[in-house]
Short mmCIF file of C-alpha atoms (C1' of nucleotides) in Angstrom, two decimals:
data_model
loop_
_atom_site.label_atom_id
_atom_site.label_comp_id
_atom_site.label_asym_id
_atom_site.label_seq_id
_atom_site.Cartn_x
_atom_site.Cartn_y
_atom_site.Cartn_z
CA MET A 1118 -113.58 -109.70 139.79
CA ARG A 1119 -112.46 -105.49 139.82
CA ILE A 1120 -109.22 -104.44 137.82
CA GLY A 1121 -108.67 -100.63 139.16
CA TYR A 1122 -105.55 -97.95 138.65
CA ALA A 1123 -103.63 -95.82 140.95
CA CYS A 1124 -103.90 -91.83 141.27
CA LYS A 1125 -103.72 -90.26 138.56
CA LEU A 1126 -105.90 -90.03 135.43
CA ILE A 1127 -104.14 -89.83 131.87
CA GLY A 1128 -106.06 -87.80 129.32
CA ALA A 1129 -108.50 -85.88 130.51
CA ALA A 1130 -109.23 -82.42 131.58
CA ASN A 1131 -109.85 -81.23 134.88
CA ALA A 1132 -108.62 -84.18 136.52
CA ASP A 1133 -105.05 -83.23 138.31
CA MET A 1134 -103.94 -82.86 141.54
CA LYS A 1135 -102.13 -79.34 142.71
CA SER A 1136 -100.14 -79.09 146.09
CA CYS A 1137 -97.71 -76.34 147.05
CA THR A 1138 -94.32 -75.60 149.14
CA LEU A 1139 -94.79 -75.71 152.77
CA LYS A 1140 -93.53 -71.97 152.88
CA ASN A 1141 -96.66 -70.83 150.81
CA ALA A 1142 -98.86 -73.10 152.41
CA SER A 1143 -101.31 -70.29 154.27
CA SER A 1144 -105.23 -71.12 155.01
CA GLU A 1145 -106.63 -69.48 151.86
CA LYS A 1146 -103.96 -71.36 149.63
CA LEU A 1147 -104.97 -74.65 151.08
CA THR A 1148 -108.46 -74.04 150.69
CA GLU A 1149 -108.39 -73.39 147.26
CA LEU A 1150 -106.35 -76.31 146.66
CA ILE A 1151 -108.36 -78.63 148.26
CA ARG A 1152 -111.48 -77.24 146.76
CA HIS A 1153 -109.41 -77.63 142.98
CA ASN A 1154 -108.21 -81.14 144.50
CA ILE A 1155 -111.90 -82.07 145.17
CA ASN A 1156 -113.28 -81.24 141.96
CA SER A 1157 -110.77 -83.46 140.23
CA LEU A 1158 -111.63 -86.41 142.64
CA ASN A 1159 -115.08 -86.08 141.12
CA THR A 1160 -113.62 -86.07 137.40
CA MET A 1161 -112.35 -89.13 137.94
CA ILE A 1162 -115.06 -90.64 139.33
CA ASP A 1163 -117.03 -89.51 136.84
CA TYR A 1164 -114.43 -91.51 134.70
CA ASN A 1165 -114.58 -94.36 136.38
CA ILE A 1166 -117.84 -94.60 135.48
CA GLU A 1167 -118.08 -94.05 132.32
CA ASN A 1168 -115.62 -96.33 131.68
CA ASN A 1169 -116.68 -99.03 133.87
CA ILE A 1170 -113.66 -99.41 136.41
CA LYS A 1171 -114.38 -100.30 139.46
CA LEU A 1172 -110.77 -100.44 141.78
CA PHE A 1173 -109.52 -96.68 141.89
CA ARG A 1174 -106.74 -95.50 144.02
CA ILE A 1175 -107.41 -92.20 145.44
CA SER A 1176 -104.74 -89.88 145.85
CA SER A 1177 -102.64 -89.05 148.98
CA ASP A 1178 -102.15 -85.34 147.46
CA LEU A 1179 -105.78 -85.07 147.47
CA ILE A 1180 -105.40 -82.99 150.93
CA PRO A 1181 -101.99 -81.01 150.62
CA PHE A 1182 -100.19 -81.70 153.92
CA GLY A 1183 -103.31 -83.48 154.56
CA SER A 1184 -101.85 -84.34 158.37
CA SER A 1185 -99.56 -81.71 158.97
CA GLU A 1186 -99.10 -79.29 161.76
CA VAL A 1187 -99.43 -76.01 159.12
CA ASN A 1188 -102.98 -77.45 157.37
CA LYS A 1189 -105.17 -76.40 160.27
CA ILE A 1190 -108.59 -76.44 157.44
CA LYS A 1191 -111.56 -78.48 158.63
CA TRP A 1192 -111.82 -79.97 155.05
CA TRP A 1193 -114.19 -82.49 155.73
CA GLU A 1194 -116.14 -79.56 157.33
CA THR A 1195 -115.82 -77.33 154.48
CA PHE A 1196 -116.31 -79.70 151.93
CA SER A 1197 -119.10 -81.98 153.36
CA GLU A 1198 -121.25 -81.72 150.94
CA GLU A 1199 -118.71 -82.08 147.40
CA ILE A 1200 -117.33 -85.39 149.26
CA ARG A 1201 -120.59 -87.25 150.29
CA CYS A 1202 -121.60 -86.76 146.83
CA ILE A 1203 -118.14 -88.23 145.63
CA GLY A 1204 -119.26 -91.08 147.86
CA ASN A 1205 -122.71 -91.64 146.82
CA LYS A 1206 -121.38 -92.28 143.26
CA ILE A 1207 -118.84 -94.34 144.39
CA LYS A 1208 -121.27 -96.43 146.46
CA LYS A 1209 -124.48 -96.08 144.04
CA SER A 1210 -121.85 -97.53 141.36
CA SER A 1211 -120.16 -100.46 143.62
CA MET A 1212 -116.67 -98.72 142.98
CA ARG A 1213 -114.37 -99.58 145.49
CA VAL A 1214 -111.92 -97.14 146.67
CA SER A 1215 -108.56 -96.97 148.89
CA LEU A 1216 -105.54 -95.48 149.77
CA HIS A 1217 -101.86 -95.87 150.08
CA PRO A 1218 -99.57 -93.74 151.97
CA GLY A 1219 -95.92 -93.91 150.94
CA GLN A 1220 -92.60 -95.01 151.60
CA TYR A 1221 -92.42 -91.73 154.12
CA THR A 1222 -94.95 -93.42 156.16
CA VAL A 1223 -92.85 -95.62 158.51
CA LEU A 1224 -95.31 -96.87 161.76
CA ASN A 1225 -92.76 -99.65 163.11
CA SER A 1226 -89.73 -96.52 163.23
CA ASN A 1227 -87.53 -96.69 166.44
CA ASN A 1228 -88.26 -92.42 166.42
CA LYS A 1229 -90.83 -91.68 168.04
CA ASP A 1230 -91.97 -88.45 166.36
CA VAL A 1231 -91.48 -90.48 162.81
CA ALA A 1232 -94.19 -93.25 164.29
CA ILE A 1233 -96.40 -90.97 165.54
CA LYS A 1234 -96.37 -88.30 162.56
CA ALA A 1235 -97.36 -92.27 160.96
CA VAL A 1236 -100.07 -92.83 163.11
CA GLU A 1237 -101.37 -88.62 162.20
CA GLU A 1238 -100.68 -89.59 158.19
CA LEU A 1239 -102.56 -93.28 158.76
CA VAL A 1240 -105.73 -91.10 160.79
CA TYR A 1241 -105.97 -88.19 157.73
CA HIS A 1242 -106.18 -91.21 154.89
CA THR A 1243 -108.96 -92.71 157.13
CA ARG A 1244 -110.60 -89.77 157.02
CA ILE A 1245 -110.90 -89.45 153.70
CA LEU A 1246 -112.47 -92.70 153.33
CA ASP A 1247 -114.81 -91.52 156.50
CA SER A 1248 -115.87 -88.81 155.10
CA LEU A 1249 -116.95 -90.52 151.63
CA GLY A 1250 -119.07 -92.60 153.95
CA VAL A 1251 -117.81 -95.81 152.11
CA ASN A 1252 -118.05 -98.74 154.55
CA SER A 1253 -114.67 -100.88 155.69
CA GLN A 1254 -114.36 -102.81 152.57
CA HIS A 1255 -112.39 -99.46 151.30
CA LYS A 1256 -108.79 -99.49 152.45
CA VAL A 1257 -105.33 -97.87 153.47
CA VAL A 1258 -102.52 -99.71 152.11
CA LEU A 1259 -99.45 -99.70 154.45
CA HIS A 1260 -95.78 -101.16 154.16
CA ILE A 1261 -94.51 -102.62 157.35
CA GLY A 1262 -91.59 -100.25 157.80
CA GLY A 1263 -88.13 -100.07 158.29
CA ALA A 1264 -85.83 -103.08 159.89
CA TYR A 1265 -83.31 -101.08 161.96
CA ASP A 1266 -80.73 -104.08 162.28
CA ASN A 1267 -83.01 -106.07 164.18
CA LYS A 1268 -86.13 -107.16 162.57
CA ARG A 1269 -87.75 -109.01 165.43
CA LEU A 1270 -87.63 -106.09 167.42
CA SER A 1271 -88.71 -103.37 164.29
CA VAL A 1272 -91.85 -106.45 163.93
CA GLU A 1273 -92.50 -106.24 167.51
CA ARG A 1274 -93.02 -102.66 167.25
CA PHE A 1275 -95.02 -102.31 164.18
CA ALA A 1276 -97.12 -104.46 166.57
CA GLU A 1277 -96.52 -101.67 169.46
CA ASN A 1278 -97.34 -99.02 167.29
CA TYR A 1279 -100.09 -100.30 165.58
CA LYS A 1280 -102.08 -100.50 169.15
CA LEU A 1281 -101.53 -96.57 168.74
CA LEU A 1282 -104.10 -96.65 165.72
CA PRO A 1283 -107.49 -95.60 166.46
CA ASP A 1284 -110.18 -98.04 165.73
CA ASN A 1285 -111.73 -96.88 162.46
CA VAL A 1286 -108.15 -96.66 161.64
CA LYS A 1287 -107.78 -99.92 162.32
CA LYS A 1288 -110.65 -101.73 160.86
CA ARG A 1289 -109.41 -99.96 157.08
CA LEU A 1290 -105.44 -100.89 157.26
CA VAL A 1291 -103.96 -103.59 154.99
CA ILE A 1292 -100.34 -104.30 154.74
CA GLU A 1293 -98.72 -105.08 151.91
CA ASN A 1294 -94.92 -106.70 151.03
CA ASP A 1295 -92.16 -104.49 149.60
CA ASP A 1296 -89.61 -105.02 147.79
CA LYS A 1297 -86.39 -103.89 150.24
CA ILE A 1298 -87.55 -105.42 153.60
CA TYR A 1299 -90.23 -107.47 154.36
CA ASN A 1300 -91.28 -110.25 152.05
CA ILE A 1301 -94.38 -111.73 151.85
CA GLU A 1302 -93.62 -114.51 154.27
CA GLU A 1303 -93.31 -111.68 157.14
CA VAL A 1304 -95.99 -109.62 156.20
CA LEU A 1305 -98.36 -112.47 156.49
CA ASP A 1306 -96.73 -113.44 159.70
CA ILE A 1307 -97.74 -110.32 161.10
CA GLY A 1308 -101.13 -110.12 159.01
CA LEU A 1309 -102.48 -113.19 160.63
CA LYS A 1310 -100.91 -112.44 164.51
CA LEU A 1311 -102.47 -108.94 164.66
CA SER A 1312 -106.01 -109.74 162.16
CA ILE A 1313 -104.40 -107.71 159.47
CA PRO A 1314 -105.31 -108.18 155.86
CA VAL A 1315 -103.11 -108.73 153.50
CA ILE A 1316 -101.82 -107.55 149.77
CA PHE A 1317 -99.99 -109.57 147.74
CA ASP A 1318 -97.68 -107.75 145.28
CA ASN A 1319 -96.24 -109.59 142.56
CA LEU A 1320 -92.99 -107.33 141.59
CA HIS A 1321 -91.70 -106.80 145.12
CA HIS A 1322 -92.34 -110.19 145.59
CA GLN A 1323 -90.60 -111.09 142.40
CA ILE A 1324 -87.30 -108.55 143.79
CA ASN A 1325 -87.86 -109.56 147.68
CA TYR A 1326 -89.08 -113.42 148.49
CA PRO A 1327 -89.15 -115.70 151.47
CA LYS A 1328 -86.71 -118.53 151.61
CA GLN A 1329 -89.66 -121.12 150.60
CA LYS A 1330 -89.81 -120.80 147.52
CA MET A 1331 -93.36 -121.39 146.53
CA SER A 1332 -95.63 -120.42 144.05
CA HIS A 1333 -97.34 -116.61 143.19
CA ALA A 1334 -100.42 -118.26 143.55
CA TYR A 1335 -99.64 -120.12 146.57
CA TRP A 1336 -98.86 -117.11 148.39
CA ILE A 1337 -102.33 -115.32 146.79
CA GLU A 1338 -104.41 -118.13 148.10
CA GLN A 1339 -102.32 -117.71 151.75
CA CYS A 1340 -103.01 -113.52 152.09
CA LYS A 1341 -106.66 -114.66 150.56
CA ALA A 1342 -107.67 -116.15 154.81
CA THR A 1343 -106.27 -112.65 155.89
CA TRP A 1344 -109.97 -110.92 154.52
CA LYS A 1345 -112.50 -111.20 156.38
CA ASN A 1346 -116.09 -110.61 155.26
CA GLU A 1347 -116.04 -106.90 156.32
CA ASP A 1348 -112.79 -106.70 154.83
CA GLY A 1349 -114.48 -107.56 151.55
CA ASN A 1350 -112.50 -109.26 148.73
CA GLN A 1351 -108.92 -110.11 148.29
CA LYS A 1352 -107.07 -107.28 147.33
CA ILE A 1353 -103.81 -107.70 145.23
CA HIS A 1354 -101.22 -105.43 143.62
CA TYR A 1355 -100.15 -106.27 139.49
CA SER A 1356 -97.63 -104.54 138.25
CA GLN A 1357 -94.52 -105.70 135.55
CA GLN A 1358 -90.77 -104.72 135.56
CA ALA A 1359 -90.20 -101.80 133.20
CA GLU A 1360 -87.69 -103.32 130.68
CA GLN A 1361 -83.73 -101.92 130.51
CA LYS A 1362 -84.85 -100.07 134.30
CA LYS A 1363 -83.72 -100.88 137.50
CA LYS A 1364 -85.05 -103.67 138.96
CA GLY A 1365 -89.07 -102.53 140.81
CA SER A 1366 -89.43 -100.00 138.40
CA HIS A 1367 -93.05 -99.91 136.92
CA SER A 1368 -93.27 -100.80 133.12
CA ASP A 1369 -95.09 -97.92 131.10
CA PHE A 1370 -98.15 -100.00 129.85
CA ILE A 1371 -99.07 -103.22 130.85
CA SER A 1372 -98.06 -106.22 128.30
CA ILE A 1373 -101.33 -107.48 128.22
CA ASN A 1374 -100.52 -111.22 127.02
CA GLN A 1375 -98.22 -111.57 130.12
CA PHE A 1376 -101.27 -109.96 131.70
CA MET A 1377 -103.57 -112.41 130.84
CA ARG A 1378 -101.38 -115.49 131.80
CA PHE A 1379 -101.30 -114.02 134.85
CA TYR A 1380 -104.90 -113.87 134.97
CA GLU A 1381 -105.75 -117.43 133.28
CA LEU A 1382 -103.20 -118.87 136.36
CA LEU A 1383 -105.98 -117.07 139.35
CA GLY A 1384 -108.61 -118.27 137.56
CA ARG A 1385 -110.49 -116.69 140.21
CA ASN A 1386 -113.80 -113.84 140.10
CA ASP A 1387 -113.66 -113.16 143.97
CA ILE A 1388 -110.63 -111.36 143.87
CA ASP A 1389 -110.12 -107.37 142.64
CA ILE A 1390 -106.30 -106.75 141.33
CA MET A 1391 -105.12 -103.12 141.64
CA LEU A 1392 -102.84 -101.97 138.73
CA GLU A 1393 -99.56 -100.28 138.99
CA VAL A 1394 -98.76 -98.88 135.67
CA LYS A 1395 -97.01 -95.72 134.54
CA ASP A 1396 -100.47 -95.51 132.22
CA LYS A 1397 -102.44 -95.36 134.74
CA ASN A 1398 -106.34 -95.95 133.35
CA LEU A 1399 -105.09 -96.65 129.92
CA SER A 1400 -103.69 -100.18 131.14
CA CYS A 1401 -106.32 -100.71 133.44
CA VAL A 1402 -109.22 -99.68 130.15
CA LYS A 1403 -107.28 -102.43 128.03
CA CYS A 1404 -107.50 -105.36 131.16
CA ILE A 1405 -110.72 -104.55 131.79
CA ASN A 1406 -111.44 -105.08 127.80
CA CYS A 1407 -109.82 -107.83 127.01
CA THR A 1408 -111.49 -109.99 130.34
CA THR A 1409 -114.82 -108.95 129.27
CA LYS A 1410 -116.77 -111.55 127.83
CA LYS A 1411 -118.46 -110.41 124.72
CA LEU A 1412 -117.24 -107.02 123.97
CA ASN A 1413 -118.31 -104.63 121.83
CA ILE A 1414 -116.82 -103.12 119.22
CA ASN A 1415 -117.79 -100.06 119.28
CA VAL A 1416 -115.51 -100.07 122.87
CA LEU A 1417 -112.60 -101.00 120.31
CA GLU A 1418 -113.66 -98.34 117.97
CA LYS A 1419 -113.58 -96.28 121.16
CA GLU A 1420 -110.60 -96.63 122.17
CA TRP A 1421 -108.51 -96.62 118.40
CA SER A 1422 -110.14 -92.99 118.16
CA LYS A 1423 -108.41 -91.98 121.42
CA TYR A 1424 -104.83 -93.80 120.70
CA LYS A 1425 -104.46 -93.32 116.36
CA TYR A 1426 -102.76 -90.15 116.06
CA THR A 1427 -100.32 -91.28 119.12
CA ILE A 1428 -99.83 -94.62 116.48
CA LEU A 1429 -99.82 -92.30 113.35
CA GLU A 1430 -97.11 -90.57 115.28
CA ARG A 1431 -94.84 -93.50 115.91
CA SER A 1432 -95.67 -95.77 113.02
CA ASN A 1433 -97.63 -95.43 109.88
CA ALA A 1434 -97.59 -99.48 108.79
CA ILE A 1435 -99.08 -100.26 112.61
CA TYR A 1436 -101.48 -97.76 112.01
CA GLN A 1437 -102.81 -99.69 109.07
CA GLU A 1438 -102.75 -103.00 110.31
CA ILE A 1439 -104.88 -101.58 113.11
CA ILE A 1440 -107.25 -99.96 110.53
CA GLU A 1441 -107.56 -103.77 108.56
CA LEU A 1442 -108.23 -105.45 111.57
CA LEU A 1443 -111.28 -103.27 112.72
CA LYS A 1444 -112.88 -103.34 109.28
CA ASP A 1445 -114.22 -107.06 110.75
CA LYS A 1446 -117.02 -106.17 113.20
CA GLN A 1447 -118.09 -109.73 113.15
CA ASN A 1448 -114.08 -111.56 114.50
CA PHE A 1449 -112.42 -109.40 116.11
CA SER A 1450 -110.16 -110.14 119.25
CA ALA A 1451 -109.54 -107.46 121.59
CA ILE A 1452 -106.55 -108.78 122.21
CA ALA A 1453 -105.15 -108.85 118.83
CA PHE A 1454 -105.60 -105.25 119.17
CA TYR A 1455 -103.87 -104.48 121.95
CA ASN A 1456 -100.89 -106.55 120.79
CA LEU A 1457 -100.93 -104.16 118.06
CA LEU A 1458 -101.17 -101.18 119.69
CA GLU A 1459 -98.47 -102.02 122.20
CA ARG A 1460 -96.35 -102.82 119.26
CA GLY A 1461 -97.09 -98.80 117.84
CA LEU A 1462 -96.82 -97.34 120.91
CA LYS A 1463 -93.21 -99.16 121.33
CA SER A 1464 -92.16 -98.02 118.07
CA GLU A 1465 -90.08 -94.76 118.15
CA GLY A 1466 -91.25 -93.09 115.08
CA ASP A 1467 -88.92 -90.86 113.18
CA SER A 1468 -89.06 -87.05 111.69
CA GLY A 1469 -91.32 -87.95 108.85
CA SER A 1470 -94.01 -89.56 111.28
CA PHE A 1471 -94.23 -87.17 113.59
CA VAL A 1472 -94.63 -84.57 110.90
CA ASN A 1473 -97.46 -86.38 109.23
CA ALA A 1474 -99.18 -86.67 112.16
CA ALA A 1475 -98.98 -82.73 112.96
CA LEU A 1476 -100.17 -82.21 109.80
CA HIS A 1477 -103.20 -84.86 110.39
CA ILE A 1478 -103.99 -82.58 113.55
CA TRP A 1479 -103.73 -79.36 111.50
CA SER A 1480 -106.35 -80.30 109.02
CA TYR A 1481 -109.10 -80.13 112.13
CA PHE A 1482 -108.07 -76.49 112.01
CA GLU A 1483 -107.70 -75.42 108.05
CA ASN A 1484 -110.77 -74.37 107.83
CA TYR A 1485 -110.92 -71.76 110.91
CA ALA A 1486 -107.38 -70.71 111.46
CA THR A 1487 -106.12 -67.56 111.52
CA GLU A 1488 -103.93 -65.89 108.61
CA LYS A 1489 -101.19 -65.77 111.49
CA GLU A 1490 -102.05 -68.77 112.79
CA LYS A 1491 -101.30 -70.48 109.94
CA ILE A 1492 -97.93 -68.98 109.37
CA ASN A 1493 -96.95 -70.02 113.19
CA PHE A 1494 -97.89 -73.37 112.58
CA PHE A 1495 -95.81 -73.88 109.78
CA LYS A 1496 -92.66 -71.57 111.03
CA TYR A 1497 -93.11 -74.23 113.95
CA LEU A 1498 -93.06 -77.10 111.95
CA GLU A 1499 -90.45 -75.95 109.60
CA ASN A 1500 -88.09 -75.19 112.48
CA TYR A 1501 -88.53 -78.59 114.02
CA GLN A 1502 -87.57 -80.26 110.55
CA ASN A 1503 -84.50 -78.16 110.68
CA GLN A 1504 -83.83 -79.72 114.32
CA LYS A 1505 -84.00 -76.47 115.83
CA THR A 1506 -86.60 -76.94 118.04
CA GLY A 1507 -88.88 -80.37 119.66
CA ILE A 1508 -92.09 -81.52 118.46
CA ASN A 1509 -93.28 -81.06 121.77
CA THR A 1510 -92.96 -76.97 120.31
CA VAL A 1511 -95.83 -78.07 117.58
CA LYS A 1512 -97.76 -80.21 119.22
CA ASN A 1513 -98.04 -77.89 122.42
CA TYR A 1514 -99.43 -74.95 119.61
CA LEU A 1515 -101.64 -77.76 118.53
CA LYS A 1516 -103.14 -78.26 121.52
CA LYS A 1517 -103.62 -74.93 122.15
CA LEU A 1518 -105.73 -74.52 118.82
CA THR A 1519 -107.52 -77.45 120.00
CA GLU A 1520 -108.71 -75.52 122.74
CA LYS A 1521 -109.65 -72.53 121.24
CA TYR A 1522 -111.70 -74.20 119.08
CA VAL A 1523 -112.92 -76.60 121.01
CA GLN A 1524 -112.46 -80.27 118.80
CA ASN A 1525 -113.86 -82.71 120.83
CA TYR A 1526 -112.56 -85.59 118.88
CA LEU A 1527 -109.24 -84.12 119.04
CA MET A 1528 -109.94 -82.99 123.25
CA ASN A 1529 -110.16 -86.77 123.72
CA SER A 1530 -107.54 -87.65 122.18
CA LEU A 1531 -104.35 -88.74 123.67
CA TYR A 1532 -102.26 -87.28 121.01
CA PHE A 1533 -101.31 -84.49 123.32
CA SER A 1534 -100.79 -86.95 126.60
CA ILE A 1535 -98.84 -89.75 125.81
"C1'" DT B 393 -74.32 -87.47 152.31
"C1'" DG B 394 -76.69 -89.01 148.23
"C1'" DA B 395 -80.12 -92.37 146.30
"C1'" DC B 396 -84.50 -93.81 146.41
"C1'" DG B 397 -89.76 -92.08 143.61
"C1'" DT B 398 -93.04 -89.45 142.72
"C1'" DC B 399 -94.25 -85.07 140.05
"C1'" DA B 400 -95.68 -80.91 140.48
"C1'" DA B 401 -94.01 -76.20 142.02
"C1'" DG B 402 -91.13 -72.78 141.68
"C1'" DA B 403 -86.77 -71.10 139.19
"C1'" DT B 404 -84.77 -69.78 135.48
"C1'" DC B 405 -83.40 -69.40 130.34
"C1'" DC B 406 -84.49 -67.97 126.04
"C1'" DG B 407 -86.67 -66.34 122.58
"C1'" DC C 54 -94.48 -61.59 128.37
"C1'" DG C 55 -94.97 -66.51 127.41
"C1'" DG C 56 -92.85 -70.84 126.79
"C1'" DA C 57 -89.36 -74.32 127.21
"C1'" DT C 58 -86.18 -76.63 130.34
"C1'" DC C 59 -84.23 -77.09 134.24
"C1'" DT C 60 -84.09 -77.92 139.87
"C1'" DT C 61 -86.46 -78.13 144.30
"C1'" DG C 62 -89.43 -80.16 147.74
"C1'" DA C 63 -90.93 -83.05 150.77
"C1'" DC C 64 -90.77 -87.55 153.30
"C1'" DG C 65 -87.70 -91.33 156.35
"C1'" DT C 66 -84.20 -95.13 156.13
"C1'" DC C 67 -79.91 -97.41 154.10
"C1'" DA C 68 -75.54 -97.60 152.38
#
DNA sequence: TGACGTCAAGATCCG
DNA sequence: CGGATCTTGACGTCA
């Protein structure tokens, strides 16, 4: 089993995707952005390898305007060496990667231009995977599209337009149930008819389900049959509803208890789970750690070193509780650790705890910082306490000092990221 | 015509 | 001038 995350890496440097507006999209600008983004992708793949993450969705933003007329760059040639190098790392580490065009790629559109653009968009996505040199287990995920007041005709049009796809795209295409229009039963029908693997998305299913109400396990089992040998293990999407937000919104982090219940019910190893969650790699590492047998306590200690100042900022009590928990090196539970962590992350904190955490961070610099920096820091802190500025002003200044004085421990901290 | 979703770019404001 | 904060962009469908 692989557990993965989508598109974005939180808490690491040089892993961002850059873009530009259409009117600034000159060839020079685009080349510069593509170089930057491929370099960021390389950082993300390295991170995944270091953290034992074997499932990853590459951002569609890798190549800005990747399927548009404005982008005439043959990036797969210009950067062939860099891309091949990344592909080799993916293969060597048995990582599985995918791509997922968003809600605006509509293959079954009743507008011919839109459908043709969708084909081009899928060709672009496929080209990324082909350039990496990875096999057909590495997929491109697509929703079915619109209903246009006639689902039967719209499904037929999906089948018609599917024929427009080149073979290399067809080999990688998989389809997914969405939260508004095509439920899992309908997507399965299409998948079986056209021989396209189907991804079950649990949260979409919760809000858009077929008349015949069956368990998640049932639908997951039905989808399994659509995955052929050359497609690799069945893949599903898993996410949790954000509390007090509109239906379908992804949660800030994965609640580990809820995930473990899902995982136990699944009771399978021949399946890959793509998490869709705001905190991306962070929840991914959490779920991997909690499903790893005989986890080394060092892993949790490393996790704690990243989270500790964020927790200190929000709840001193929970900060102390976690330190207590980690004292027992023999009998420890990753799930108990993450439960405390989640409680800490949910805590609001107050100005006292924010100041306390900022002072802890400051202590890394007090022997190096210049007199002027010291004055600046305490001025920002006073402004915050007098409600003349937000805590971010203080934190941004500390971030600047962290980079200037190269404090590696802090550079790896999530204090500046979440 | 606006909402939907995403989030960096781009614009503007502030000290 | 630099940093913080607000607005726009880019996509297609649907109410």
